[in-house]
PDB file of C-alpha atoms in Angstrom:
ATOM      1  CA  MET A  11      95.465 137.831 108.311  1.00 45.00           C
ATOM      2  CA  ALA A  12      97.985 140.433 109.473  1.00 50.00           C
ATOM      3  CA  MET A  13      99.845 140.963 106.214  1.00 46.00           C
ATOM      4  CA  VAL A  14     100.248 144.649 105.430  1.00 51.00           C
ATOM      5  CA  ARG A  15      99.404 144.539 101.721  1.00 68.00           C
ATOM      6  CA  GLN A  16      96.901 142.180 100.150  1.00 77.00           C
ATOM      7  CA  THR A  17      97.958 141.850  96.510  1.00 86.00           C
ATOM      8  CA  ARG A  18      96.360 139.731  93.795  1.00 91.00           C
ATOM      9  CA  GLN A  19      99.329 137.370  94.032  1.00 91.00           C
ATOM     10  CA  ARG A  20      98.957 136.936  97.788  1.00 89.00           C
ATOM     11  CA  ALA A  21      95.206 136.448  97.470  1.00 93.00           C
ATOM     12  CA  ALA A  22      95.788 133.751  94.844  1.00 95.00           C
ATOM     13  CA  VAL A  23      98.295 131.912  97.077  1.00 96.00           C
ATOM     14  CA  VAL A  24      95.802 131.993  99.952  1.00 94.00           C
ATOM     15  CA  GLU A  25      93.012 130.670  97.703  1.00 95.00           C
ATOM     16  CA  VAL A  26      95.185 127.779  96.496  1.00 96.00           C
ATOM     17  CA  LEU A  27      96.115 126.841 100.066  1.00 95.00           C
ATOM     18  CA  GLN A  28      92.550 127.073 101.335  1.00 93.00           C
ATOM     19  CA  ALA A  29      91.284 124.869  98.502  1.00 93.00           C
ATOM     20  CA  SER A  30      93.908 122.154  99.022  1.00 91.00           C
ATOM     21  CA  ARG A  31      93.993 119.359 101.571  1.00 87.00           C
ATOM     22  CA  ALA A  32      97.057 117.840  99.891  1.00 90.00           C
ATOM     23  CA  HIS A  33      99.569 119.972 101.822  1.00 94.00           C
ATOM     24  CA  PRO A  34     101.252 121.320  98.658  1.00 96.00           C
ATOM     25  CA  ASP A  35     104.857 122.449  98.313  1.00 96.00           C
ATOM     26  CA  ALA A  36     105.826 125.882  96.960  1.00 97.00           C
ATOM     27  CA  ALA A  37     106.328 124.608  93.401  1.00 97.00           C
ATOM     28  CA  THR A  38     102.831 123.091  93.339  1.00 97.00           C
ATOM     29  CA  ILE A  39     101.335 126.287  94.757  1.00 98.00           C
ATOM     30  CA  HIS A  40     103.273 128.330  92.188  1.00 98.00           C
ATOM     31  CA  ALA A  41     101.950 126.190  89.315  1.00 98.00           C
ATOM     32  CA  ALA A  42      98.357 126.584  90.536  1.00 97.00           C
ATOM     33  CA  VAL A  43      98.713 130.344  90.992  1.00 97.00           C
ATOM     34  CA  ARG A  44     100.264 130.689  87.513  1.00 97.00           C
ATOM     35  CA  GLU A  45      97.071 129.263  86.000  1.00 96.00           C
ATOM     36  CA  ARG A  46      95.357 132.472  87.174  1.00 94.00           C
ATOM     37  CA  LEU A  47      98.295 134.871  87.167  1.00 96.00           C
ATOM     38  CA  PRO A  48     100.834 133.722  84.544  1.00 96.00           C
ATOM     39  CA  SER A  49     103.441 136.330  85.482  1.00 94.00           C
ATOM     40  CA  VAL A  50     103.687 135.462  89.195  1.00 96.00           C
ATOM     41  CA  SER A  51     107.212 134.452  90.193  1.00 96.00           C
ATOM     42  CA  LEU A  52     108.257 131.576  92.411  1.00 97.00           C
ATOM     43  CA  GLY A  53     109.995 134.160  94.608  1.00 96.00           C
ATOM     44  CA  THR A  54     106.690 135.952  95.177  1.00 95.00           C
ATOM     45  CA  VAL A  55     105.088 132.655  96.187  1.00 97.00           C
ATOM     46  CA  TYR A  56     107.928 131.917  98.645  1.00 97.00           C
ATOM     47  CA  ARG A  57     107.746 135.432 100.153  1.00 95.00           C
ATOM     48  CA  THR A  58     103.983 135.111 100.536  1.00 95.00           C
ATOM     49  CA  LEU A  59     104.303 131.695 102.170  1.00 96.00           C
ATOM     50  CA  ASP A  60     106.968 133.046 104.557  1.00 95.00           C
ATOM     51  CA  ALA A  61     104.628 135.900 105.544  1.00 93.00           C
ATOM     52  CA  LEU A  62     101.708 133.508 106.069  1.00 92.00           C
ATOM     53  CA  VAL A  63     103.887 131.273 108.267  1.00 91.00           C
ATOM     54  CA  ARG A  64     105.111 134.306 110.264  1.00 91.00           C
ATOM     55  CA  ASP A  65     101.491 135.427 110.717  1.00 87.00           C
ATOM     56  CA  GLY A  66     100.604 131.967 112.062  1.00 86.00           C
ATOM     57  CA  VAL A  67      98.043 131.354 109.329  1.00 87.00           C
ATOM     58  CA  VAL A  68     100.006 128.534 107.685  1.00 91.00           C
ATOM     59  CA  VAL A  69     102.209 125.831 109.185  1.00 89.00           C
ATOM     60  CA  THR A  70     105.101 124.101 107.491  1.00 91.00           C
ATOM     61  CA  LEU A  71     105.503 120.352 107.281  1.00 90.00           C
ATOM     62  CA  GLU A  72     109.148 119.502 106.865  1.00 88.00           C
ATOM     63  CA  ARG A  73     110.639 116.125 106.029  1.00 84.00           C
ATOM     64  CA  ALA A  74     114.339 115.476 105.547  1.00 82.00           C
ATOM     65  CA  GLY A  75     115.271 115.387 101.873  1.00 84.00           C
ATOM     66  CA  GLN A  76     111.874 116.670 100.670  1.00 87.00           C
ATOM     67  CA  ALA A  77     110.438 120.052  99.781  1.00 92.00           C
ATOM     68  CA  THR A  78     108.668 121.895 102.593  1.00 94.00           C
ATOM     69  CA  ARG A  79     104.909 121.423 102.436  1.00 95.00           C
ATOM     70  CA  TYR A  80     102.312 123.911 103.669  1.00 95.00           C
ATOM     71  CA  ASP A  81      99.109 123.410 105.658  1.00 93.00           C
ATOM     72  CA  TRP A  82      96.473 126.153 105.759  1.00 89.00           C
ATOM     73  CA  ARG A  83      94.844 124.789 108.897  1.00 76.00           C
ATOM     74  CA  ALA A  84      97.283 126.407 111.343  1.00 67.00           C
ATOM     75  CA  ASP A  85      94.437 127.473 113.629  1.00 72.00           C
ATOM     76  CA  GLU A  86      93.213 123.881 113.918  1.00 76.00           C
ATOM     77  CA  ALA A  87      96.152 121.980 115.403  1.00 75.00           C
ATOM     78  CA  HIS A  88      95.924 118.414 114.169  1.00 82.00           C
ATOM     79  CA  PRO A  89      98.181 115.426 113.564  1.00 86.00           C
ATOM     80  CA  HIS A  90      99.089 114.066 110.141  1.00 88.00           C
ATOM     81  CA  ALA A  91      99.476 110.631 108.584  1.00 91.00           C
ATOM     82  CA  VAL A  92     102.430 110.420 106.179  1.00 90.00           C
ATOM     83  CA  CYS A  93     102.805 107.725 103.524  1.00 92.00           C
ATOM     84  CA  ARG A  94     106.377 106.448 103.448  1.00 90.00           C
ATOM     85  CA  SER A  95     105.893 105.225  99.892  1.00 90.00           C
ATOM     86  CA  CYS A  96     104.418 108.168  97.938  1.00 90.00           C
ATOM     87  CA  GLY A  97     104.913 110.981 100.472  1.00 88.00           C
ATOM     88  CA  ALA A  98     101.229 111.910 100.657  1.00 90.00           C
ATOM     89  CA  ILE A  99     100.218 113.741 103.830  1.00 91.00           C
ATOM     90  CA  PHE A 100      96.728 113.353 105.283  1.00 90.00           C
ATOM     91  CA  ASP A 101      94.983 115.259 108.064  1.00 87.00           C
ATOM     92  CA  VAL A 102      94.020 113.170 111.098  1.00 87.00           C
ATOM     93  CA  ASP A 103      90.990 113.934 113.245  1.00 81.00           C
ATOM     94  CA  ALA A 104      92.483 114.917 116.580  1.00 75.00           C
ATOM     95  CA  THR A 105      89.240 114.489 118.525  1.00 75.00           C
ATOM     96  CA  ALA A 106      89.812 110.730 118.690  1.00 69.00           C
ATOM     97  CA  LEU A 107      93.277 111.073 120.247  1.00 70.00           C
ATOM     98  CA  PRO A 108      93.851 110.963 123.999  1.00 71.00           C
ATOM     99  CA  ASP A 109      95.294 114.007 125.748  1.00 70.00           C
ATOM    100  CA  VAL A 110      99.014 113.921 126.487  1.00 66.00           C
ATOM    101  CA  PRO A 111      99.327 113.677 130.244  1.00 66.00           C
ATOM    102  CA  SER A 112     101.192 116.723 131.526  1.00 64.00           C
ATOM    103  CA  THR A 113     102.496 114.676 134.460  1.00 67.00           C
ATOM    104  CA  LYS A 114     104.828 112.855 132.071  1.00 77.00           C
ATOM    105  CA  LEU A 115     106.517 116.096 130.958  1.00 80.00           C
ATOM    106  CA  PRO A 116     109.607 117.425 132.755  1.00 85.00           C
ATOM    107  CA  ALA A 117     108.852 119.617 135.762  1.00 84.00           C
ATOM    108  CA  GLY A 118     108.306 123.234 134.747  1.00 86.00           C
ATOM    109  CA  PHE A 119     108.081 122.400 131.043  1.00 86.00           C
ATOM    110  CA  ARG A 120     105.530 124.567 129.232  1.00 82.00           C
ATOM    111  CA  VAL A 121     104.198 123.171 125.949  1.00 77.00           C
ATOM    112  CA  THR A 122     103.915 125.817 123.231  1.00 74.00           C
ATOM    113  CA  ASP A 123     103.370 123.563 120.240  1.00 71.00           C
ATOM    114  CA  MET A 124     103.063 119.904 119.375  1.00 73.00           C
ATOM    115  CA  HIS A 125     103.516 117.978 116.125  1.00 77.00           C
ATOM    116  CA  LEU A 126     102.264 114.427 115.811  1.00 81.00           C
ATOM    117  CA  GLU A 127     102.749 112.290 112.721  1.00 86.00           C
ATOM    118  CA  PHE A 128     101.685 108.761 111.993  1.00 88.00           C
ATOM    119  CA  MET A 129     104.024 107.072 109.538  1.00 92.00           C
ATOM    120  CA  GLY A 130     102.859 104.246 107.301  1.00 94.00           C
ATOM    121  CA  VAL A 131     101.673 103.349 103.815  1.00 95.00           C
ATOM    122  CA  CYS A 132      98.509 104.818 102.288  1.00 93.00           C
ATOM    123  CA  GLU A 133      95.737 102.682 100.821  1.00 93.00           C
ATOM    124  CA  ASP A 134      96.652 103.536  97.209  1.00 92.00           C
ATOM    125  CA  CYS A 135     100.286 102.470  97.698  1.00 93.00           C
ATOM    126  CA  GLN A 136      99.229  99.267  99.464  1.00 92.00           C
ATOM    127  CA  THR A 137      96.940  98.415  96.541  1.00 89.00           C
ATOM    128  CA  LEU A 138      99.671  99.258  94.026  1.00 84.00           C
ATOM    129  CA  ASN A 139     102.257  97.139  95.855  1.00 82.00           C
ATOM    130  CA  SER A 140      99.953  94.144  96.274  1.00 80.00           C
ATOM    131  CA  SER A 141      99.102  94.049  92.546  1.00 70.00           C
ATOM    132  CA  THR A 142     102.742  93.869  91.402  1.00 59.00           C
TER     133      THR A 142
END
């Protein structure tokens, strides 16, 4: 990590992100960090997240009308499955996906990043909706 200063607050944010596969938003991260460091501010959490994103350690997952979510696994590019009902975001194993053929891209186009999302309804929401 290329951050200049490693504070207790920053270390706690990193630990929360590394321990989560739920792709938490800043408020959720803040609540988890406050369990360990009650005086940490939401602003500190946002500044830390911004630095982690700038450093390429964390990626943001943005959805219109929803809080930005954060994914620690920036070094392991992978698609996500997003539940349209509850908003849960799940990691998808990218090894089972076919490569995108470069011949279909515009001539001279150089890919620098790719985001792939599968939209649908998670198993919990399907179960909940079928029982009502």
